[in-house]
């Protein structure tokens, strides 16, 4: 860790971002704090600050559906330690976050001292999570397989899949990304191939396996 660490804080709730920033500032007064309120803003910040020492990541920001942003960032920036910060405190959610590559998990109900303890542990190269995570089974094999496939997507393909999951059409995705519809179709072809999906609907259903509350799988 550098003398003045860079900490990325990604949460779409301004009040909780302030709480996280306060905890970090008390622990590391000289830290440089970089805020994001959406997945796209976070990905841009992470790209601009590849030297960042830590990411504090909310699970459900705009553009980040469940564990998908965690999986994507672990693939494209494996050197960046990530601590998930979430209001969802069930043991199964904690365990899934850790198995998807998080170095720590901080429940949003934690007091400031606990938040600082968790951040310090991860910055020192360790892990930190509530003990209840040890009491549940690990990832379902289907979810682990989807995560491995999702990790193969490029950042732009990940954005296209997220927009597709949000119900956008090719024309709308092209407009949002500033590219041609032909480029979007090329991305879709690559996404389907990498996920092993036969069509757009199946790709969205597969990505949905990484939601905090995944929909039941369809028969067969």
XYZ file of N, CA and C in Angstrom:
660
model
N 0.838 -1.193 0.000
C 0.000 0.000 0.000
C 0.872 1.242 0.000
N 0.514 2.250 -0.813
C 1.273 3.482 -0.897
C 1.060 4.316 0.357
N 1.970 5.283 0.643
C 1.829 6.129 1.831
C 0.491 6.855 1.881
N -0.013 7.315 0.740
C -1.321 7.973 0.672
C -2.218 7.118 -0.215
N -2.906 6.150 0.361
C -3.670 5.199 -0.451
C -4.842 5.830 -1.182
N -5.198 5.217 -2.309
C -6.375 5.620 -3.074
C -7.487 4.615 -2.806
N -8.614 5.109 -2.333
C -9.747 4.254 -2.000
C -10.920 4.626 -2.902
N -11.450 3.653 -3.632
C -12.642 3.866 -4.449
C -13.876 3.555 -3.604
N -14.836 4.464 -3.598
C -16.067 4.286 -2.825
C -17.237 4.300 -3.799
N -17.902 3.161 -3.975
C -18.968 3.031 -4.970
C -20.281 2.675 -4.286
N -21.170 3.654 -4.231
C -22.481 3.457 -3.608
C -23.391 4.555 -4.133
N -24.625 4.212 -4.496
C -25.502 5.237 -5.067
C -26.273 6.015 -4.003
N -26.061 5.713 -2.723
C -26.727 6.457 -1.653
C -25.750 7.477 -1.058
N -25.975 8.773 -1.304
C -25.026 9.798 -0.841
C -24.740 9.745 0.654
N -25.765 9.476 1.468
C -25.553 9.464 2.910
C -24.616 8.336 3.318
N -24.772 7.157 2.672
C -23.885 6.067 3.067
C -22.485 6.268 2.493
N -22.383 6.888 1.317
C -21.043 7.223 0.818
C -20.329 8.126 1.817
N -21.054 9.092 2.376
C -20.456 9.988 3.363
C -20.012 9.217 4.599
N -20.826 8.244 5.015
C -20.464 7.436 6.185
C -19.190 6.628 5.915
N -19.106 6.033 4.724
C -17.907 5.277 4.369
C -16.682 6.180 4.295
N -16.865 7.347 3.670
C -15.754 8.290 3.561
C -15.290 8.736 4.946
N -16.237 8.930 5.848
C -15.871 9.329 7.202
C -15.073 8.257 7.902
N -15.476 6.992 7.737
C -14.749 5.892 8.371
C -13.338 5.772 7.803
N -13.230 5.911 6.478
C -11.911 5.825 5.845
C -11.024 6.988 6.291
N -11.576 8.194 6.326
C -10.788 9.374 6.675
C -10.272 9.303 8.109
N -11.066 8.716 8.999
C -10.622 8.596 10.392
C -9.486 7.577 10.499
N -9.569 6.518 9.672
C -8.530 5.486 9.687
C -7.297 5.942 8.917
N -7.531 6.596 7.775
C -6.446 7.002 6.871
C -6.663 8.456 6.463
N -6.264 9.398 7.303
C -6.539 10.816 7.028
C -5.994 11.309 5.692
N -4.919 10.706 5.198
C -4.318 11.188 3.956
C -4.849 10.474 2.717
N -5.761 9.552 2.902
C -6.265 8.767 1.760
C -6.958 9.654 0.729
N -6.771 9.292 -0.535
C -7.494 9.957 -1.621
C -8.740 9.132 -1.901
N -9.912 9.775 -1.792
C -11.183 9.089 -1.947
C -11.794 9.425 -3.300
N -12.153 8.402 -4.059
C -12.750 8.585 -5.381
C -14.140 7.968 -5.347
N -15.172 8.785 -5.543
C -16.550 8.333 -5.399
C -17.177 7.962 -6.735
N -18.087 6.983 -6.689
C -18.891 6.598 -7.859
C -20.300 6.293 -7.378
N -21.297 6.651 -8.216
C -22.679 6.372 -7.832
C -23.385 5.445 -8.812
N -22.617 4.843 -9.726
C -23.183 3.883 -10.681
C -22.073 2.954 -11.134
N -22.465 1.845 -11.763
C -21.461 0.900 -12.243
C -20.578 1.520 -13.312
N -21.175 2.249 -14.250
C -20.370 2.861 -15.310
C -19.358 3.848 -14.742
N -19.793 4.660 -13.773
C -18.869 5.613 -13.140
C -17.761 4.875 -12.410
N -18.116 3.757 -11.776
C -17.109 2.968 -11.070
C -16.087 2.387 -12.038
N -16.562 1.804 -13.145
C -15.630 1.201 -14.097
C -14.674 2.256 -14.653
N -15.203 3.455 -14.901
C -14.344 4.537 -15.388
C -13.315 4.926 -14.331
N -13.737 5.024 -13.083
C -12.813 5.384 -11.997
C -11.737 4.322 -11.810
N -12.156 3.053 -11.874
C -11.189 1.968 -11.691
C -10.161 1.946 -12.813
N -10.610 2.324 -14.024
C -9.692 2.360 -15.163
C -8.705 3.518 -15.028
N -9.190 4.654 -14.522
C -8.336 5.833 -14.352
C -7.368 5.644 -13.182
N -7.754 4.850 -12.201
C -6.927 4.650 -11.001
C -6.545 3.173 -10.846
N -5.760 2.632 -11.779
C -5.389 1.220 -11.673
C -4.522 0.924 -10.451
N -3.967 1.997 -9.848
C -3.122 1.826 -8.679
C -3.922 1.843 -7.379
N -5.255 1.943 -7.464
C -6.092 2.050 -6.264
C -5.809 0.905 -5.296
N -5.856 1.212 -4.016
C -5.522 0.226 -2.981
C -6.725 -0.572 -2.518
N -7.935 -0.046 -2.751
C -9.122 -0.721 -2.226
C -10.367 -0.165 -2.905
N -11.355 -1.045 -3.101
C -12.679 -0.630 -3.567
C -13.706 -1.055 -2.533
N -14.534 -0.098 -2.100
C -15.684 -0.382 -1.251
C -16.905 -0.368 -2.163
N -17.532 -1.523 -2.349
C -18.528 -1.708 -3.411
C -19.899 -2.085 -2.868
N -20.893 -1.253 -3.171
C -22.279 -1.602 -2.884
C -22.753 -2.598 -3.946
N -23.562 -3.554 -3.545
C -23.986 -4.600 -4.481
C -24.988 -4.104 -5.515
N -25.856 -3.182 -5.136
C -26.970 -2.847 -6.014
C -26.996 -1.383 -6.415
N -25.983 -0.959 -7.152
C -25.986 0.358 -7.762
C -26.613 0.267 -9.156
N -27.020 1.405 -9.726
C -27.478 1.386 -11.120
C -26.406 0.787 -12.036
N -26.811 -0.210 -12.821
C -25.879 -0.853 -13.733
C -25.110 -2.003 -13.121
N -25.265 -2.210 -11.818
C -24.570 -3.326 -11.146
C -25.637 -4.228 -10.544
N -25.881 -5.325 -11.187
C -26.944 -6.221 -10.756
C -26.357 -7.339 -9.909
N -26.596 -7.274 -8.614
C -26.083 -8.311 -7.737
C -24.568 -8.385 -7.764
N -24.060 -9.573 -8.015
C -22.618 -9.808 -7.948
C -21.908 -9.596 -9.286
N -22.635 -9.127 -10.308
C -22.042 -9.034 -11.645
C -20.877 -8.050 -11.704
N -21.027 -6.869 -11.068
C -19.944 -5.883 -11.107
C -18.712 -6.400 -10.377
N -18.932 -7.106 -9.268
C -17.823 -7.710 -8.523
C -17.076 -8.706 -9.397
N -17.811 -9.590 -10.051
C -17.191 -10.604 -10.919
C -16.425 -9.935 -12.057
N -17.039 -8.928 -12.669
C -16.403 -8.247 -13.797
C -15.107 -7.558 -13.372
N -15.149 -6.824 -12.273
C -13.948 -6.108 -11.833
C -12.846 -7.051 -11.383
N -13.212 -8.166 -10.771
C -12.190 -9.145 -10.363
C -11.485 -9.705 -11.598
N -12.213 -9.764 -12.720
C -11.618 -10.294 -13.951
C -10.710 -9.274 -14.616
N -11.169 -8.021 -14.700
C -10.404 -7.021 -15.456
C -9.328 -6.338 -14.611
N -9.501 -6.318 -13.279
C -8.495 -5.702 -12.402
C -8.269 -6.579 -11.173
N -7.659 -7.743 -11.398
C -7.499 -8.710 -10.297
C -6.611 -8.206 -9.162
N -5.839 -7.144 -9.427
C -4.955 -6.618 -8.390
C -5.708 -5.752 -7.374
N -6.949 -5.397 -7.650
C -7.704 -4.474 -6.804
C -8.500 -5.226 -5.733
N -8.154 -5.073 -4.455
C -8.953 -5.714 -3.400
C -10.327 -5.052 -3.315
N -11.354 -5.874 -3.201
C -12.725 -5.363 -3.164
C -13.406 -5.798 -1.875
N -13.999 -4.840 -1.186
C -14.819 -5.132 -0.015
C -16.257 -4.781 -0.367
N -17.132 -5.757 -0.302
C -18.549 -5.522 -0.567
C -19.174 -4.904 0.676
N -19.971 -3.858 0.456
C -20.696 -3.188 1.540
C -22.175 -3.273 1.187
N -22.977 -3.920 2.029
C -24.353 -4.184 1.619
C -25.309 -4.189 2.800
N -26.551 -3.785 2.501
C -27.625 -3.885 3.492
C -28.135 -5.318 3.579
N -27.796 -6.138 2.606
C -28.167 -7.553 2.633
C -27.127 -8.306 3.453
N -27.537 -8.804 4.612
C -26.577 -9.357 5.563
C -26.742 -10.860 5.787
N -27.601 -11.508 4.963
C -27.780 -12.945 5.134
C -26.455 -13.680 4.925
N -26.263 -14.751 5.664
C -25.022 -15.512 5.566
C -24.761 -15.972 4.132
N -25.829 -16.337 3.412
C -25.653 -16.829 2.038
C -25.137 -15.724 1.124
N -25.597 -14.484 1.327
C -25.137 -13.364 0.507
C -23.670 -13.073 0.795
N -23.309 -13.098 2.072
C -21.905 -12.873 2.454
C -21.015 -13.926 1.819
N -21.421 -15.180 1.931
C -20.606 -16.282 1.407
C -20.457 -16.182 -0.110
N -21.540 -15.833 -0.805
C -21.466 -15.707 -2.264
C -20.506 -14.586 -2.657
N -20.559 -13.465 -1.948
C -19.650 -12.356 -2.253
C -18.199 -12.792 -2.109
N -17.898 -13.509 -1.042
C -16.522 -13.959 -0.819
C -16.087 -14.948 -1.891
N -16.981 -15.838 -2.278
C -16.611 -16.843 -3.279
C -16.517 -16.244 -4.683
N -17.161 -15.099 -4.885
C -17.021 -14.396 -6.165
C -15.775 -13.510 -6.177
N -14.999 -13.538 -5.112
C -13.711 -12.850 -5.134
C -13.558 -11.653 -4.225
N -14.570 -11.323 -3.437
C -14.433 -10.198 -2.512
C -13.431 -10.542 -1.413
N -12.636 -9.552 -1.029
C -11.683 -9.749 0.071
C -12.342 -9.497 1.419
N -13.515 -8.906 1.388
C -14.211 -8.645 2.636
C -15.672 -8.323 2.396
N -16.444 -8.301 3.473
C -17.867 -7.993 3.403
C -18.234 -7.216 4.654
N -18.751 -5.994 4.462
C -19.151 -5.154 5.586
C -20.663 -4.945 5.535
N -21.413 -5.456 6.517
C -22.841 -5.151 6.563
C -23.042 -3.650 6.801
N -24.063 -3.074 6.158
C -24.292 -1.637 6.320
C -24.743 -1.270 7.738
N -25.136 -2.263 8.513
C -25.526 -1.995 9.895
C -24.314 -1.893 10.825
N -23.107 -2.116 10.285
C -21.903 -2.114 11.120
C -21.637 -0.728 11.691
N -21.083 -0.697 12.904
C -20.708 0.586 13.496
C -19.392 1.056 12.880
N -19.062 2.340 13.010
C -17.843 2.879 12.389
C -16.571 2.134 12.778
N -16.479 1.684 14.013
C -15.274 0.969 14.446
C -15.108 -0.342 13.687
N -16.224 -1.032 13.460
C -16.173 -2.294 12.712
C -15.794 -2.042 11.259
N -16.345 -0.981 10.682
C -16.002 -0.634 9.290
C -14.500 -0.369 9.181
N -13.951 0.383 10.130
C -12.509 0.675 10.097
C -11.689 -0.596 10.291
N -12.148 -1.481 11.158
C -11.443 -2.750 11.385
C -11.389 -3.578 10.104
N -12.518 -3.644 9.400
C -12.580 -4.427 8.166
C -11.667 -3.833 7.098
N -11.718 -2.514 6.931
C -10.881 -1.849 5.924
C -9.409 -2.054 6.223
N -9.029 -1.904 7.490
C -7.628 -2.081 7.873
C -7.151 -3.496 7.589
N -7.992 -4.486 7.893
C -7.606 -5.883 7.671
C -7.330 -6.162 6.200
N -8.202 -5.646 5.316
C -8.031 -5.903 3.886
C -6.838 -5.128 3.332
N -6.650 -3.899 3.774
C -5.501 -3.117 3.307
C -4.178 -3.761 3.705
N -4.197 -4.527 4.782
C -2.991 -5.230 5.217
C -2.822 -6.578 4.519
N -3.697 -6.850 3.546
C -3.570 -8.083 2.775
C -4.409 -9.238 3.273
N -5.246 -8.983 4.270
C -6.072 -10.045 4.823
C -7.483 -10.035 4.287
N -8.351 -10.749 4.992
C -9.766 -10.813 4.642
C -10.584 -10.477 5.886
N -11.805 -10.051 5.670
C -12.685 -9.741 6.811
C -14.120 -9.982 6.390
N -14.849 -10.728 7.235
C -16.270 -10.976 6.970
C -16.936 -11.428 8.257
N -18.236 -11.217 8.371
C -18.963 -11.714 9.538
C -18.844 -13.231 9.636
N -18.839 -13.722 10.858
C -18.618 -15.157 11.080
C -19.724 -16.026 10.490
N -20.939 -15.488 10.332
C -22.035 -16.337 9.874
C -21.812 -16.892 8.469
N -20.873 -16.294 7.710
C -20.619 -16.788 6.356
C -20.075 -18.206 6.361
N -19.454 -18.613 7.470
C -18.882 -19.957 7.544
C -19.940 -21.037 7.717
N -21.175 -20.631 8.019
C -22.206 -21.599 8.361
C -23.030 -22.062 7.170
N -22.746 -21.548 5.980
C -23.552 -21.908 4.817
C -22.666 -22.500 3.722
N -23.330 -23.196 2.788
C -22.594 -23.809 1.688
C -22.124 -22.751 0.698
N -21.172 -23.146 -0.144
C -20.622 -22.239 -1.134
C -21.542 -22.058 -2.329
N -20.959 -21.546 -3.416
C -21.741 -21.249 -4.611
C -22.374 -22.494 -5.211
N -23.580 -22.309 -5.733
C -24.192 -23.358 -6.543
C -23.343 -23.508 -7.803
N -23.076 -24.737 -8.252
C -22.221 -24.931 -9.429
C -22.660 -24.137 -10.653
N -23.980 -23.986 -10.844
C -24.477 -23.238 -12.004
C -24.078 -21.767 -11.906
N -24.172 -21.192 -10.707
C -23.791 -19.790 -10.519
C -22.289 -19.617 -10.724
N -21.503 -20.557 -10.226
C -20.049 -20.473 -10.400
C -19.673 -20.539 -11.876
N -20.384 -21.389 -12.635
C -20.099 -21.509 -14.062
C -20.464 -20.225 -14.806
N -21.623 -19.638 -14.473
C -22.017 -18.381 -15.101
C -21.000 -17.287 -14.784
N -20.520 -17.241 -13.545
C -19.536 -16.232 -13.151
C -18.252 -16.381 -13.964
N -17.811 -17.615 -14.166
C -16.591 -17.836 -14.960
C -16.782 -17.342 -16.390
N -17.959 -17.575 -16.948
C -18.226 -17.141 -18.320
C -18.369 -15.619 -18.390
N -19.046 -15.038 -17.406
C -19.216 -13.585 -17.377
C -17.859 -12.886 -17.280
N -16.935 -13.504 -16.581
C -15.606 -12.909 -16.399
C -14.840 -12.796 -17.714
N -15.285 -13.511 -18.743
C -14.608 -13.461 -20.039
C -15.056 -12.273 -20.892
N -16.116 -11.582 -20.482
C -16.619 -10.472 -21.278
C -15.693 -9.262 -21.165
N -15.554 -8.538 -22.263
C -14.822 -7.276 -22.232
C -15.692 -6.233 -21.522
N -15.105 -5.117 -21.092
C -15.925 -4.078 -20.453
C -17.110 -3.624 -21.307
N -16.898 -3.453 -22.608
C -18.003 -3.010 -23.459
C -19.069 -4.098 -23.589
N -18.652 -5.350 -23.694
C -19.622 -6.445 -23.754
C -20.421 -6.529 -22.460
N -19.756 -6.277 -21.331
C -20.441 -6.287 -20.043
C -21.505 -5.190 -19.996
N -21.171 -4.011 -20.529
C -22.148 -2.917 -20.563
C -23.345 -3.287 -21.448
N -23.059 -3.885 -22.600
C -24.144 -4.280 -23.504
C -25.059 -5.293 -22.819
N -24.490 -6.255 -22.136
C -25.300 -7.265 -21.454
C -26.144 -6.609 -20.360
N -25.561 -5.664 -19.632
C -26.323 -4.970 -18.598
C -27.496 -4.200 -19.163
N -27.290 -3.554 -20.299
C -28.373 -2.809 -20.944
C -29.430 -3.765 -21.499
N -28.973 -4.880 -22.010
C -29.900 -5.893 -22.501
C -30.773 -6.399 -21.348
N -30.143 -6.640 -20.199
C -30.896 -7.095 -19.025
C -31.872 -6.029 -18.552
N -31.555 -4.758 -18.852
C -32.459 -3.670 -18.490
C -33.597 -3.475 -19.476
N -33.656 -4.319 -20.510
C -34.761 -4.278 -21.457
C -34.547 -3.383 -22.664
N -33.319 -2.886 -22.863
C -33.068 -1.995 -24.006
C -32.934 -2.789 -25.306
N -33.379 -2.184 -26.397
C -33.235 -2.755 -27.732
C -31.875 -2.379 -28.312
N -31.488 -3.067 -29.395
C -30.186 -2.784 -30.011
C -30.022 -1.308 -30.355
N -31.088 -0.696 -30.912
C -31.010 0.709 -31.303
C -30.752 1.597 -30.079
N -31.427 1.288 -28.973
C -31.253 2.078 -27.757
C -29.855 1.888 -27.157
N -29.351 0.648 -27.204
C -28.007 0.372 -26.691
C -26.971 1.105 -27.535
N -27.158 1.071 -28.854
C -26.225 1.754 -29.755
C -26.192 3.251 -29.459
N -27.366 3.844 -29.252
C -27.438 5.278 -28.955
C -26.742 5.590 -27.631
N -26.989 4.752 -26.607
C -26.402 4.993 -25.284
C -24.883 4.882 -25.305
N -24.371 3.976 -26.114
C -22.920 3.748 -26.169
C -22.226 4.580 -27.239
N -23.017 5.229 -28.119
C -22.421 6.020 -29.186
C -21.751 5.171 -30.250
N -22.339 4.001 -30.529
C -21.796 3.108 -31.552
C -22.911 2.748 -32.524
N -22.570 2.028 -33.586
C -23.575 1.624 -34.566
C -24.321 0.375 -34.093
N -25.503 0.154 -34.677
C -26.246 -1.064 -34.357
C -25.463 -2.303 -34.772
N -24.697 -2.195 -35.855
C -23.883 -3.329 -36.294
C -22.859 -3.697 -35.220
N -22.285 -2.689 -34.565
C -21.322 -2.945 -33.487
C -22.006 -3.636 -32.317
N -23.215 -3.182 -31.983
C -23.962 -3.824 -30.893
C -24.249 -5.289 -31.233
N -24.650 -5.541 -32.492
C -24.920 -6.926 -32.905
C -23.662 -7.781 -32.814
N -22.512 -7.196 -33.162
C -21.251 -7.937 -33.045
C -20.955 -8.265 -31.584
N -21.213 -7.291 -30.703
C -21.031 -7.544 -29.267
C -21.972 -8.651 -28.797
N -23.222 -8.599 -29.265
C -24.191 -9.614 -28.856
C -23.754 -11.004 -29.280
N -23.223 -11.115 -30.505
C -22.732 -12.413 -30.980
C -21.625 -12.933 -30.072
N -20.711 -12.047 -29.690
C -19.607 -12.448 -28.811
C -20.116 -12.815 -27.419
N -21.091 -12.056 -26.920
C -21.658 -12.335 -25.591
C -22.312 -13.709 -25.567
N -23.125 -13.994 -26.579
C -23.800 -15.299 -26.632
C -22.786 -16.434 -26.699
N -21.726 -16.228 -27.480
C -20.704 -17.274 -27.597
C -19.992 -17.496 -26.268
N -19.598 -16.407 -25.621
C -18.848 -16.539 -24.370
C -19.698 -17.109 -23.232
N -20.987 -16.751 -23.221
C -21.858 -17.273 -22.165
C -22.371 -18.673 -22.487
N -22.241 -19.077 -23.739
C -22.808 -20.365 -24.133
C -24.323 -20.305 -24.204
N -24.845 -19.114 -24.546
C -26.295 -18.916 -24.631
C -26.734 -18.992 -26.089
N -27.956 -19.450 -26.299
C -28.446 -19.602 -27.674
C -29.195 -18.366 -28.166
N -29.652 -17.504 -27.242
C -30.366 -16.304 -27.648
C -30.274 -15.251 -26.551
N -30.815 -14.070 -26.821
C -30.734 -12.947 -25.890
C -31.433 -13.254 -24.565
N -32.595 -13.884 -24.658
C -33.351 -14.187 -23.442
C -32.563 -15.107 -22.520
N -31.939 -16.118 -23.114
C -31.149 -17.043 -22.307
C -29.950 -16.340 -21.678
N -29.332 -15.414 -22.417
C -28.197 -14.669 -21.879
C -28.618 -13.844 -20.661
N -29.798 -13.205 -20.755
C -30.300 -12.404 -19.628
C -30.608 -13.300 -18.436
N -31.209 -14.454 -18.687
C -31.516 -15.392 -17.603
C -30.239 -15.887 -16.930
N -29.208 -16.135 -17.726
C -27.937 -16.593 -17.150
C -27.319 -15.508 -16.282
N -27.310 -14.278 -16.787
C -26.766 -13.177 -15.998
C -27.552 -12.998 -14.706
N -28.839 -13.301 -14.762
C -29.684 -13.184 -13.582
C -29.305 -14.126 -12.462
N -28.518 -15.145 -12.764
C -28.051 -16.056 -11.710
C -27.168 -15.325 -10.704
N -26.606 -14.182 -11.099
C -25.732 -13.441 -10.198
C -26.481 -12.353 -9.427
N -27.799 -12.297 -9.580
C -28.585 -11.366 -8.777
C -28.529 -11.797 -7.311
N -28.748 -10.853 -6.411
C -28.765 -11.202 -4.990
C -29.897 -12.175 -4.706
N -31.031 -11.965 -5.399
C -32.160 -12.891 -5.287
C -32.435 -13.454 -6.672
N -31.669 -14.466 -7.105
C -31.840 -14.983 -8.456
C -33.186 -15.647 -8.661
N -33.692 -15.506 -9.889
C -34.922 -16.194 -10.240
C -34.641 -17.691 -10.342
N -35.632 -18.531 -10.019
C -35.435 -19.975 -10.184
C -35.098 -20.308 -11.618
N -34.225 -21.286 -11.822
C -33.858 -21.694 -13.165
C -35.047 -22.314 -13.869
N -35.108 -22.109 -15.172
C -36.150 -22.761 -15.946
C -35.851 -24.244 -16.063
N -36.876 -25.087 -16.143
C -36.650 -26.518 -16.292
C -35.811 -26.798 -17.521
N -34.909 -27.739 -17.403
C -34.076 -28.140 -18.518
C -32.964 -27.169 -18.755
